[in-house]
Amino acid sequence: MSEFGDLLVLMHGAVGRTGTVSAVLFEQRRPELLKRAFQRFGERVEFARGGGYFHVPLGGVAPGEQAEVHRWQVELWAEQGRFRQERRGPDAEHVLVVDGERWWSWSPAMGLESHEDSRGVHHSGAGLELLDPTRFLSGFDLDPAGEAVVAGRAARRVHVRARDLERHEPGGLEPGIEEAELLLDRERGLILRQAELFEGEEAIVREVEEIAYDVLLPAETFVFELPPGATAANPLQPEITTVDRVADLASFPVFKLDPAPPGWRVHAMYVAATERPTLPDAVTLLYTRADGGERLRILERTSEHELPAIGGERRFERSGRSYIALGPEQPVGREPSELIFALDGTQIRMSSSELAAAALLDYADQLAPA
């Protein structure tokens, strides 16, 4: 069989020839490179209305710090049909246990979720899928490129390149990333190192530091228990209350429409700040007309609001205040008209799928301390 034929056989049967695995990996991402790749992807495709936002997984740097490289550690215990995966970063912690159709997912910021809450959930890219090379057998050109050693294991080096640059396959490469270098376990075929390249630089690296095959995994490995001192509650679950109450709870000045439009009702929601990852508290005021014809959403917090990475925002000044406008002047379909600005240190995002941008500006002038 040819070298290329051997490679295909190695990749195709990688997970099938694996019994049990215990591994420690690191993952690092360079957000600036990934954002540029995402922007390039956006130049080639047409995002859905209101899309084009770029996100990096949270918790790869310590709270309040800026870094060129974000980094996490992943511990994995897996066998056919079940696995345990623990992911940690300077400001992140996540435990995922999957045993057949049963699963449990916990983090300090999200609390506990499980199969009892949502049925039929597939945790794509986790467990053995994290190391499975078969996702590169379709839609990619493969080029054998020599030998290497990773985590004490002999490995085959393979360059992969996406064929269709206008498609993004879940589980493949990040949007806008066209090529990667894989180091495959020469005996087992699993991915020991995956480096996704943008303009010749490593934008994402996932590398195995320790790995053991065919080890005995005790049954309790796949039994979920809350970490000591942890709670199952979801701190991001909003507290639905009154405008006066959210003004008391918030760590920042809250603003409301004053006066409120005649015949409109307001629902107030408060989300507390979280740790690991660190997220600020936030307030949402949802104004609705009694007949349901028009709605206005006002999101308030201390951190700046996200903007589409592909651009398209409109910046202007009015009455000494700086604004950023997003979406159409007059909402079309489900794409809202949005207005972003700051008042006394509070970052405000107003949006509506019914009201025109000019109406949002008029309501912005009516905001007053709650």
mmCIF file of N, CA and C in Angstrom, residues 117-184:
data_model
loop_
_atom_site.group_PDB
_atom_site.id
_atom_site.type_symbol
_atom_site.label_atom_id
_atom_site.label_comp_id
_atom_site.label_asym_id
_atom_site.label_seq_id
_atom_site.Cartn_x
_atom_site.Cartn_y
_atom_site.Cartn_z
ATOM 1 N N ASP A 117 -32.448 17.769 31.930
ATOM 2 C CA ASP A 117 -32.969 19.060 31.474
ATOM 3 C C ASP A 117 -33.191 19.069 29.966
ATOM 4 N N SER A 118 -32.261 18.460 29.216
ATOM 5 C CA SER A 118 -32.321 18.487 27.747
ATOM 6 C C SER A 118 -31.970 17.109 27.213
ATOM 7 N N ARG A 119 -32.863 16.550 26.431
ATOM 8 C CA ARG A 119 -32.647 15.234 25.842
ATOM 9 C C ARG A 119 -32.053 15.373 24.442
ATOM 10 N N GLY A 120 -31.335 14.334 24.013
ATOM 11 C CA GLY A 120 -30.837 14.303 22.643
ATOM 12 C C GLY A 120 -29.702 15.253 22.357
ATOM 13 N N VAL A 121 -28.987 15.717 23.365
ATOM 14 C CA VAL A 121 -27.876 16.652 23.159
ATOM 15 C C VAL A 121 -26.620 15.876 22.765
ATOM 16 N N HIS A 122 -25.942 16.336 21.711
ATOM 17 C CA HIS A 122 -24.667 15.743 21.317
ATOM 18 C C HIS A 122 -23.560 16.754 21.570
ATOM 19 N N HIS A 123 -22.564 16.364 22.329
ATOM 20 C CA HIS A 123 -21.470 17.264 22.689
ATOM 21 C C HIS A 123 -20.367 17.140 21.642
ATOM 22 N N SER A 124 -20.566 17.844 20.535
ATOM 23 C CA SER A 124 -19.657 17.762 19.399
ATOM 24 C C SER A 124 -18.270 18.276 19.764
ATOM 25 N N GLY A 125 -17.249 17.563 19.302
ATOM 26 C CA GLY A 125 -15.869 17.999 19.518
ATOM 27 C C GLY A 125 -15.333 17.706 20.895
ATOM 28 N N ALA A 126 -16.031 16.897 21.679
ATOM 29 C CA ALA A 126 -15.573 16.559 23.026
ATOM 30 C C ALA A 126 -15.282 15.066 23.099
ATOM 31 N N GLY A 127 -14.647 14.643 24.186
ATOM 32 C CA GLY A 127 -14.309 13.232 24.338
ATOM 33 C C GLY A 127 -13.327 12.779 23.279
ATOM 34 N N LEU A 128 -13.497 11.564 22.774
ATOM 35 C CA LEU A 128 -12.598 11.053 21.743
ATOM 36 C C LEU A 128 -12.683 11.855 20.450
ATOM 37 N N GLU A 129 -13.807 12.553 20.216
ATOM 38 C CA GLU A 129 -13.909 13.400 19.027
ATOM 39 C C GLU A 129 -12.836 14.483 19.029
ATOM 40 N N LEU A 130 -12.378 14.861 20.221
ATOM 41 C CA LEU A 130 -11.333 15.866 20.333
ATOM 42 C C LEU A 130 -10.062 15.419 19.612
ATOM 43 N N LEU A 131 -9.826 14.119 19.556
ATOM 44 C CA LEU A 131 -8.596 13.560 18.984
ATOM 45 C C LEU A 131 -8.844 12.791 17.689
ATOM 46 N N ASP A 132 -10.071 12.831 17.191
ATOM 47 C CA ASP A 132 -10.459 12.007 16.035
ATOM 48 C C ASP A 132 -10.076 12.696 14.724
ATOM 49 N N PRO A 133 -9.251 12.066 13.888
ATOM 50 C CA PRO A 133 -8.840 12.708 12.630
ATOM 51 C C PRO A 133 -9.815 12.507 11.479
ATOM 52 N N THR A 134 -10.862 11.699 11.653
ATOM 53 C CA THR A 134 -11.722 11.376 10.515
ATOM 54 C C THR A 134 -12.454 12.598 9.967
ATOM 55 N N ARG A 135 -12.592 13.675 10.772
ATOM 56 C CA ARG A 135 -13.262 14.866 10.266
ATOM 57 C C ARG A 135 -12.488 15.522 9.132
ATOM 58 N N PHE A 136 -11.214 15.150 8.976
ATOM 59 C CA PHE A 136 -10.402 15.724 7.897
ATOM 60 C C PHE A 136 -10.350 14.835 6.660
ATOM 61 N N LEU A 137 -11.087 13.727 6.663
ATOM 62 C CA LEU A 137 -11.084 12.831 5.513
ATOM 63 C C LEU A 137 -12.015 13.310 4.413
ATOM 64 N N SER A 138 -12.902 14.246 4.717
ATOM 65 C CA SER A 138 -13.822 14.788 3.728
ATOM 66 C C SER A 138 -13.692 16.301 3.697
ATOM 67 N N GLY A 139 -13.514 16.855 2.498
ATOM 68 C CA GLY A 139 -13.444 18.302 2.350
ATOM 69 C C GLY A 139 -12.064 18.886 2.530
ATOM 70 N N PHE A 140 -11.048 18.049 2.712
ATOM 71 C CA PHE A 140 -9.690 18.534 2.918
ATOM 72 C C PHE A 140 -8.712 17.772 2.026
ATOM 73 N N ASP A 141 -7.692 18.460 1.554
ATOM 74 C CA ASP A 141 -6.562 17.814 0.893
ATOM 75 C C ASP A 141 -5.539 17.448 1.962
ATOM 76 N N LEU A 142 -4.986 16.248 1.871
ATOM 77 C CA LEU A 142 -4.032 15.732 2.855
ATOM 78 C C LEU A 142 -2.670 15.569 2.199
ATOM 79 N N ASP A 143 -1.630 15.987 2.910
ATOM 80 C CA ASP A 143 -0.270 15.891 2.381
ATOM 81 C C ASP A 143 0.657 15.341 3.463
ATOM 82 N N PRO A 144 1.073 14.066 3.377
ATOM 83 C CA PRO A 144 2.025 13.514 4.351
ATOM 84 C C PRO A 144 3.309 14.343 4.337
ATOM 85 N N ALA A 145 3.841 14.636 5.539
ATOM 86 C CA ALA A 145 4.977 15.561 5.619
ATOM 87 C C ALA A 145 6.031 15.112 6.620
ATOM 88 N N GLY A 146 6.231 13.812 6.774
ATOM 89 C CA GLY A 146 7.336 13.357 7.606
ATOM 90 C C GLY A 146 6.925 12.830 8.963
ATOM 91 N N GLU A 147 7.909 12.810 9.853
ATOM 92 C CA GLU A 147 7.742 12.199 11.176
ATOM 93 C C GLU A 147 7.988 13.226 12.275
ATOM 94 N N ALA A 148 7.518 12.888 13.475
ATOM 95 C CA ALA A 148 7.739 13.739 14.646
ATOM 96 C C ALA A 148 7.530 12.890 15.893
ATOM 97 N N VAL A 149 7.752 13.497 17.070
ATOM 98 C CA VAL A 149 7.497 12.845 18.349
ATOM 99 C C VAL A 149 6.692 13.816 19.202
ATOM 100 N N VAL A 150 5.593 13.326 19.773
ATOM 101 C CA VAL A 150 4.744 14.142 20.650
ATOM 102 C C VAL A 150 4.405 13.314 21.878
ATOM 103 N N ALA A 151 4.590 13.898 23.039
ATOM 104 C CA ALA A 151 4.260 13.220 24.299
ATOM 105 C C ALA A 151 4.897 11.830 24.359
ATOM 106 N N GLY A 152 6.093 11.729 23.829
ATOM 107 C CA GLY A 152 6.804 10.458 23.855
ATOM 108 C C GLY A 152 6.310 9.435 22.847
ATOM 109 N N ARG A 153 5.402 9.836 21.952
ATOM 110 C CA ARG A 153 4.834 8.919 20.969
ATOM 111 C C ARG A 153 5.334 9.285 19.573
ATOM 112 N N ALA A 154 5.711 8.286 18.773
ATOM 113 C CA ALA A 154 6.048 8.510 17.376
ATOM 114 C C ALA A 154 4.804 8.984 16.643
ATOM 115 N N ALA A 155 4.978 9.985 15.766
ATOM 116 C CA ALA A 155 3.823 10.592 15.107
ATOM 117 C C ALA A 155 4.108 10.826 13.632
ATOM 118 N N ARG A 156 3.032 10.835 12.849
ATOM 119 C CA ARG A 156 3.111 11.173 11.432
ATOM 120 C C ARG A 156 2.621 12.602 11.247
ATOM 121 N N ARG A 157 3.398 13.394 10.522
ATOM 122 C CA ARG A 157 3.045 14.790 10.267
ATOM 123 C C ARG A 157 2.222 14.873 8.972
ATOM 124 N N VAL A 158 1.097 15.577 9.049
ATOM 125 C CA VAL A 158 0.207 15.711 7.902
ATOM 126 C C VAL A 158 -0.231 17.162 7.765
ATOM 127 N N HIS A 159 -0.082 17.723 6.573
ATOM 128 C CA HIS A 159 -0.651 19.035 6.286
ATOM 129 C C HIS A 159 -2.052 18.837 5.711
ATOM 130 N N VAL A 160 -3.020 19.594 6.212
ATOM 131 C CA VAL A 160 -4.381 19.537 5.684
ATOM 132 C C VAL A 160 -4.767 20.928 5.190
ATOM 133 N N ARG A 161 -5.527 20.956 4.104
ATOM 134 C CA ARG A 161 -5.976 22.232 3.538
ATOM 135 C C ARG A 161 -7.428 22.098 3.087
ATOM 136 N N ALA A 162 -8.248 23.072 3.492
ATOM 137 C CA ALA A 162 -9.669 23.049 3.143
ATOM 138 C C ALA A 162 -9.842 23.262 1.642
ATOM 139 N N ARG A 163 -10.771 22.524 1.046
ATOM 140 C CA ARG A 163 -11.039 22.658 -0.382
ATOM 141 C C ARG A 163 -12.015 23.798 -0.669
ATOM 142 N N ASP A 164 -13.057 23.911 0.121
ATOM 143 C CA ASP A 164 -14.078 24.940 -0.087
ATOM 144 C C ASP A 164 -13.877 26.034 0.944
ATOM 145 N N LEU A 165 -13.360 27.189 0.509
ATOM 146 C CA LEU A 165 -13.030 28.264 1.443
ATOM 147 C C LEU A 165 -14.244 29.082 1.847
ATOM 148 N N GLU A 166 -15.396 28.809 1.248
ATOM 149 C CA GLU A 166 -16.604 29.557 1.589
ATOM 150 C C GLU A 166 -17.533 28.771 2.507
ATOM 151 N N ARG A 167 -17.088 27.590 2.931
ATOM 152 C CA ARG A 167 -17.885 26.787 3.857
ATOM 153 C C ARG A 167 -17.134 26.609 5.162
ATOM 154 N N HIS A 168 -17.889 26.525 6.240
ATOM 155 C CA HIS A 168 -17.296 26.222 7.538
ATOM 156 C C HIS A 168 -17.945 24.963 8.071
ATOM 157 N N GLU A 169 -17.157 23.913 8.184
ATOM 158 C CA GLU A 169 -17.666 22.642 8.682
ATOM 159 C C GLU A 169 -17.481 22.571 10.197
ATOM 160 N N PRO A 170 -18.567 22.423 10.966
ATOM 161 C CA PRO A 170 -18.417 22.265 12.421
ATOM 162 C C PRO A 170 -17.488 21.099 12.746
ATOM 163 N N GLY A 171 -16.560 21.335 13.650
ATOM 164 C CA GLY A 171 -15.611 20.294 14.027
ATOM 165 C C GLY A 171 -14.363 20.288 13.180
ATOM 166 N N GLY A 172 -14.354 21.097 12.093
ATOM 167 C CA GLY A 172 -13.172 21.176 11.251
ATOM 168 C C GLY A 172 -12.234 22.263 11.737
ATOM 169 N N LEU A 173 -11.917 23.204 10.854
ATOM 170 C CA LEU A 173 -11.070 24.334 11.209
ATOM 171 C C LEU A 173 -11.941 25.549 11.542
ATOM 172 N N GLU A 174 -11.352 26.501 12.262
ATOM 173 C CA GLU A 174 -12.084 27.711 12.618
ATOM 174 C C GLU A 174 -12.424 28.515 11.359
ATOM 175 N N PRO A 175 -13.502 29.325 11.394
ATOM 176 C CA PRO A 175 -13.864 30.124 10.213
ATOM 177 C C PRO A 175 -12.691 30.984 9.742
ATOM 178 N N GLY A 176 -12.401 30.905 8.457
ATOM 179 C CA GLY A 176 -11.311 31.687 7.887
ATOM 180 C C GLY A 176 -9.963 31.009 7.935
ATOM 181 N N ILE A 177 -9.834 29.918 8.686
ATOM 182 C CA ILE A 177 -8.594 29.137 8.713
ATOM 183 C C ILE A 177 -8.652 28.129 7.570
ATOM 184 N N GLU A 178 -7.629 28.129 6.737
ATOM 185 C CA GLU A 178 -7.643 27.297 5.532
ATOM 186 C C GLU A 178 -6.763 26.057 5.655
ATOM 187 N N GLU A 179 -5.789 26.065 6.564
ATOM 188 C CA GLU A 179 -4.852 24.943 6.620
ATOM 189 C C GLU A 179 -4.423 24.676 8.058
ATOM 190 N N ALA A 180 -3.917 23.477 8.252
ATOM 191 C CA ALA A 180 -3.464 23.067 9.578
ATOM 192 C C ALA A 180 -2.394 21.999 9.431
ATOM 193 N N GLU A 181 -1.664 21.810 10.522
ATOM 194 C CA GLU A 181 -0.698 20.716 10.595
ATOM 195 C C GLU A 181 -1.138 19.773 11.696
ATOM 196 N N LEU A 182 -1.251 18.484 11.350
ATOM 197 C CA LEU A 182 -1.627 17.460 12.312
ATOM 198 C C LEU A 182 -0.432 16.563 12.587
ATOM 199 N N LEU A 183 -0.288 16.159 13.839
ATOM 200 C CA LEU A 183 0.650 15.115 14.205
ATOM 201 C C LEU A 183 -0.182 13.957 14.739
ATOM 202 N N LEU A 184 -0.177 12.844 14.001
ATOM 203 C CA LEU A 184 -1.006 11.697 14.327
ATOM 204 C C LEU A 184 -0.180 10.603 14.979
#
